[in-house]
GROMACS .gro file of C-alpha atoms in nm:
model
  192
    1MET     CA    1   0.597   3.226  -0.378
    2LYS     CA    2   0.218   3.322  -0.185
    3ILE     CA    3   0.112   2.993  -0.034
    4TYR     CA    4  -0.289   3.184  -0.094
    5THR     CA    5  -0.438   3.147  -0.512
    6ARG     CA    6  -0.736   3.251  -0.401
    7THR     CA    7  -0.843   3.012  -0.736
    8GLY     CA    8  -1.017   2.774  -0.442
    9ASP     CA    9  -1.207   3.060  -0.271
   10GLU     CA   10  -1.557   2.940  -0.433
   11GLY     CA   11  -1.582   2.573  -0.304
   12LYS     CA   12  -1.367   2.436  -0.583
   13THR     CA   13  -1.038   2.294  -0.628
   14SER     CA   14  -0.770   2.154  -0.883
   15VAL     CA   15  -0.784   1.745  -0.865
   16ILE     CA   16  -0.500   1.628  -1.235
   17GLY     CA   17  -0.731   1.663  -1.555
   18GLY     CA   18  -1.018   1.925  -1.422
   19ARG     CA   19  -1.191   2.126  -1.099
   20VAL     CA   20  -1.368   1.949  -0.849
   21LYS     CA   21  -1.630   2.067  -0.543
   22LYS     CA   22  -1.386   2.101  -0.250
   23ASP     CA   23  -1.633   1.868  -0.113
   24ASP     CA   24  -1.592   1.608  -0.415
   25THR     CA   25  -1.574   1.236  -0.320
   26ARG     CA   26  -1.200   1.223  -0.400
   27VAL     CA   27  -1.088   1.513  -0.200
   28GLU     CA   28  -1.286   1.392   0.073
   29ALA     CA   29  -1.042   1.036  -0.011
   30TYR     CA   30  -0.720   1.194  -0.045
   31GLY     CA   31  -0.800   1.483   0.212
   32THR     CA   32  -0.851   1.209   0.478
   33ILE     CA   33  -0.498   1.041   0.366
   34ASP     CA   34  -0.385   1.382   0.429
   35GLU     CA   35  -0.513   1.399   0.782
   36LEU     CA   36  -0.387   1.025   0.892
   37ASN     CA   37  -0.042   1.120   0.779
   38SER     CA   38  -0.093   1.492   1.004
   39PHE     CA   39  -0.162   1.219   1.290
   40VAL     CA   40   0.134   0.970   1.173
   41GLY     CA   41   0.375   1.299   1.182
   42GLN     CA   42   0.225   1.312   1.572
   43ALA     CA   43   0.288   0.962   1.680
   44ALA     CA   44   0.658   0.973   1.523
   45SER     CA   45   0.741   1.326   1.705
   46VAL     CA   46   0.580   1.125   2.031
   47LEU     CA   47   0.761   0.849   1.996
   48ALA     CA   48   1.143   1.035   1.966
   49ARG     CA   49   1.028   1.211   2.232
   50GLU     CA   50   1.054   0.916   2.420
   51THR     CA   51   1.367   0.789   2.610
   52THR     CA   52   1.277   0.423   2.763
   53ALA     CA   53   1.299   0.192   2.420
   54ASN     CA   54   1.454   0.211   2.140
   55TRP     CA   55   1.210   0.346   1.835
   56ASP     CA   56   1.501   0.350   1.542
   57ASP     CA   57   1.330   0.075   1.342
   58LEU     CA   58   0.955   0.182   1.417
   59LEU     CA   59   1.034   0.542   1.332
   60GLU     CA   60   1.272   0.470   1.017
   61HIS     CA   61   0.912   0.361   0.905
   62LEU     CA   62   0.688   0.564   1.031
   63THR     CA   63   0.915   0.836   0.838
   64LEU     CA   64   0.833   0.616   0.492
   65ILE     CA   65   0.498   0.571   0.595
   66GLN     CA   66   0.460   0.943   0.600
   67HIS     CA   67   0.618   0.939   0.237
   68GLU     CA   68   0.356   0.703   0.134
   69LEU     CA   69   0.062   0.871   0.172
   70PHE     CA   70   0.142   1.128  -0.032
   71ASP     CA   71   0.219   0.899  -0.281
   72CYS     CA   72  -0.189   0.763  -0.196
   73GLY     CA   73  -0.277   1.067  -0.257
   74SER     CA   74  -0.150   1.179  -0.536
   75ASP     CA   75  -0.323   0.918  -0.703
   76LEU     CA   76  -0.555   0.998  -0.604
   77CYS     CA   77  -0.530   1.286  -0.734
   78TYR     CA   78  -0.615   1.164  -1.061
   79ALA     CA   79  -0.981   1.300  -1.214
   80ASN     CA   80  -0.904   0.989  -1.458
   81PRO     CA   81  -0.613   0.782  -1.342
   82GLU     CA   82  -0.377   0.676  -1.583
   83PRO     CA   83  -0.189   0.332  -1.472
   84GLU     CA   84   0.154   0.386  -1.582
   85LYS     CA   85   0.161   0.739  -1.364
   86MET     CA   86  -0.003   0.558  -1.042
   87LYS     CA   87   0.285   0.574  -0.726
   88VAL     CA   88   0.080   0.279  -0.496
   89THR     CA   89   0.207  -0.082  -0.586
   90PRO     CA   90   0.176  -0.482  -0.431
   91ALA     CA   91   0.531  -0.430  -0.319
   92MET     CA   92   0.463  -0.170  -0.087
   93THR     CA   93   0.156  -0.345   0.044
   94GLU     CA   94   0.393  -0.640   0.101
   95ARG     CA   95   0.646  -0.507   0.277
   96LEU     CA   96   0.381  -0.388   0.520
   97GLU     CA   97   0.276  -0.748   0.581
   98GLY     CA   98   0.684  -0.812   0.639
   99TRP     CA   99   0.693  -0.546   0.909
  100ILE     CA  100   0.370  -0.635   1.033
  101ASP     CA  101   0.441  -1.024   1.119
  102THR     CA  102   0.756  -0.874   1.268
  103TYR     CA  103   0.602  -0.632   1.496
  104GLU     CA  104   0.352  -0.874   1.587
  105ALA     CA  105   0.644  -1.144   1.694
  106GLN     CA  106   0.660  -0.862   1.989
  107THR     CA  107   0.425  -0.868   2.111
  108PRO     CA  108   0.217  -1.041   2.320
  109PRO     CA  109  -0.089  -1.273   2.289
  110ILE     CA  110  -0.384  -1.154   2.240
  111THR     CA  111  -0.720  -1.308   2.179
  112ARG     CA  112  -0.989  -1.082   2.304
  113PHE     CA  113  -1.008  -0.710   2.191
  114ILE     CA  114  -0.825  -0.440   2.331
  115LEU     CA  115  -0.929  -0.075   2.438
  116PRO     CA  116  -0.727   0.195   2.230
  117GLY     CA  117  -0.471   0.310   2.504
  118GLY     CA  118  -0.241   0.199   2.734
  119GLY     CA  119   0.062   0.541   2.659
  120GLU     CA  120   0.065   0.778   2.476
  121ALA     CA  121   0.224   0.691   2.208
  122ALA     CA  122  -0.027   0.358   2.129
  123ALA     CA  123  -0.275   0.522   2.171
  124LEU     CA  124  -0.195   0.734   1.913
  125LEU     CA  125  -0.097   0.486   1.704
  126HIS     CA  126  -0.472   0.355   1.763
  127VAL     CA  127  -0.550   0.720   1.639
  128CYS     CA  128  -0.334   0.687   1.285
  129ARG     CA  129  -0.559   0.362   1.238
  130THR     CA  130  -0.906   0.471   1.321
  131VAL     CA  131  -0.843   0.735   1.095
  132CYS     CA  132  -0.702   0.484   0.794
  133ARG     CA  133  -0.985   0.318   0.820
  134ARG     CA  134  -1.211   0.550   0.761
  135ALA     CA  135  -0.967   0.695   0.504
  136GLU     CA  136  -1.000   0.335   0.343
  137ARG     CA  137  -1.387   0.370   0.361
  138ARG     CA  138  -1.370   0.661   0.216
  139VAL     CA  139  -1.198   0.543  -0.080
  140VAL     CA  140  -1.389   0.225  -0.100
  141THR     CA  141  -1.705   0.471  -0.138
  142LEU     CA  142  -1.479   0.668  -0.410
  143SER     CA  143  -1.404   0.358  -0.628
  144SER     CA  144  -1.759   0.298  -0.632
  145GLU     CA  145  -1.891   0.656  -0.761
  146GLN     CA  146  -1.578   0.735  -0.930
  147GLU     CA  147  -1.222   0.592  -1.141
  148CYS     CA  148  -1.026   0.460  -0.886
  149PRO     CA  149  -0.642   0.287  -0.830
  150ASP     CA  150  -0.702  -0.038  -0.580
  151GLU     CA  151  -0.369  -0.047  -0.458
  152VAL     CA  152  -0.447   0.299  -0.238
  153ARG     CA  153  -0.752   0.108  -0.100
  154LYS     CA  154  -0.521  -0.239  -0.085
  155TYR     CA  155  -0.264  -0.016   0.099
  156LEU     CA  156  -0.494   0.134   0.356
  157ASN     CA  157  -0.635  -0.177   0.484
  158ARG     CA  158  -0.246  -0.308   0.589
  159LEU     CA  159  -0.168  -0.059   0.700
  160SER     CA  160  -0.439  -0.019   0.930
  161ASP     CA  161  -0.344  -0.342   1.050
  162PHE     CA  162   0.082  -0.218   1.122
  163PHE     CA  163  -0.131   0.067   1.269
  164PHE     CA  164  -0.225  -0.177   1.534
  165THR     CA  165   0.017  -0.398   1.586
  166VAL     CA  166   0.264  -0.089   1.651
  167ALA     CA  167   0.075   0.056   1.922
  168ARG     CA  168   0.032  -0.300   2.039
  169VAL     CA  169   0.441  -0.328   2.030
  170ALA     CA  170   0.431   0.054   2.133
  171ASN     CA  171   0.262  -0.070   2.397
  172ALA     CA  172   0.508  -0.351   2.490
  173ARG     CA  173   0.848  -0.210   2.478
  174LEU     CA  174   0.707   0.074   2.743
  175GLY     CA  175   0.635  -0.232   2.990
  176LEU     CA  176   0.239  -0.142   2.954
  177LEU     CA  177  -0.053  -0.444   2.883
  178ASP     CA  178  -0.355  -0.333   2.709
  179VAL     CA  179  -0.630  -0.284   2.799
  180GLU     CA  180  -0.880  -0.559   2.703
  181TYR     CA  181  -1.231  -0.494   2.666
  182GLU     CA  182  -1.376  -0.651   2.960
  183ARG     CA  183  -1.687  -0.776   2.808
  184GLY     CA  184  -1.595  -0.981   2.489
  185ALA     CA  185  -1.540  -1.348   2.468
  186PRO     CA  186  -1.200  -1.445   2.304
  187VAL     CA  187  -1.199  -1.345   2.002
  188PHE     CA  188  -0.829  -1.405   1.866
  189ARG     CA  189  -0.588  -1.685   1.826
  190ARG     CA  190  -0.215  -1.649   1.728
  191ARG     CA  191  -0.129  -1.731   1.358
  192SER     CA  192   0.142  -2.006   1.303
   0.00000   0.00000   0.00000
């Protein structure tokens, strides 16, 4: 099989149910999710090299998330989404919430906004968070213009919270402090 098809040379691509321009809102949404998936892979690669802490749980979760990001892109590829064919489910979002709660318990209390960074892994996980937020915005735009499965948007919203939390976990496991935004007032309270 050849990797190139030449079918997109005129600026159009296929979605399930037709062809659209490559800058179509739907293509932009799942393309941003694909970009996010690449950054998740990069973050996992950095964590896999890091030997000063155990990352098995996080690496397992990141790999599963990469598969689920493909599911998100798949669901968005439908020009006319068919509910029975959608792969992203509420259970996936709920599972993210459980992971967030578990990881949050491993971080020091937070009272202020923090700057993205710390160790290399945390910095990359913050990149994942911001690209995830952009993907979510693209899905919101798509849903205002065309049919779009709601669960993808909900999943991405929770996934960005996951990336924020695990970026803090990466710093904590490496013994690094998050850098607080020094001009900000206290804004967070730990939930009980």
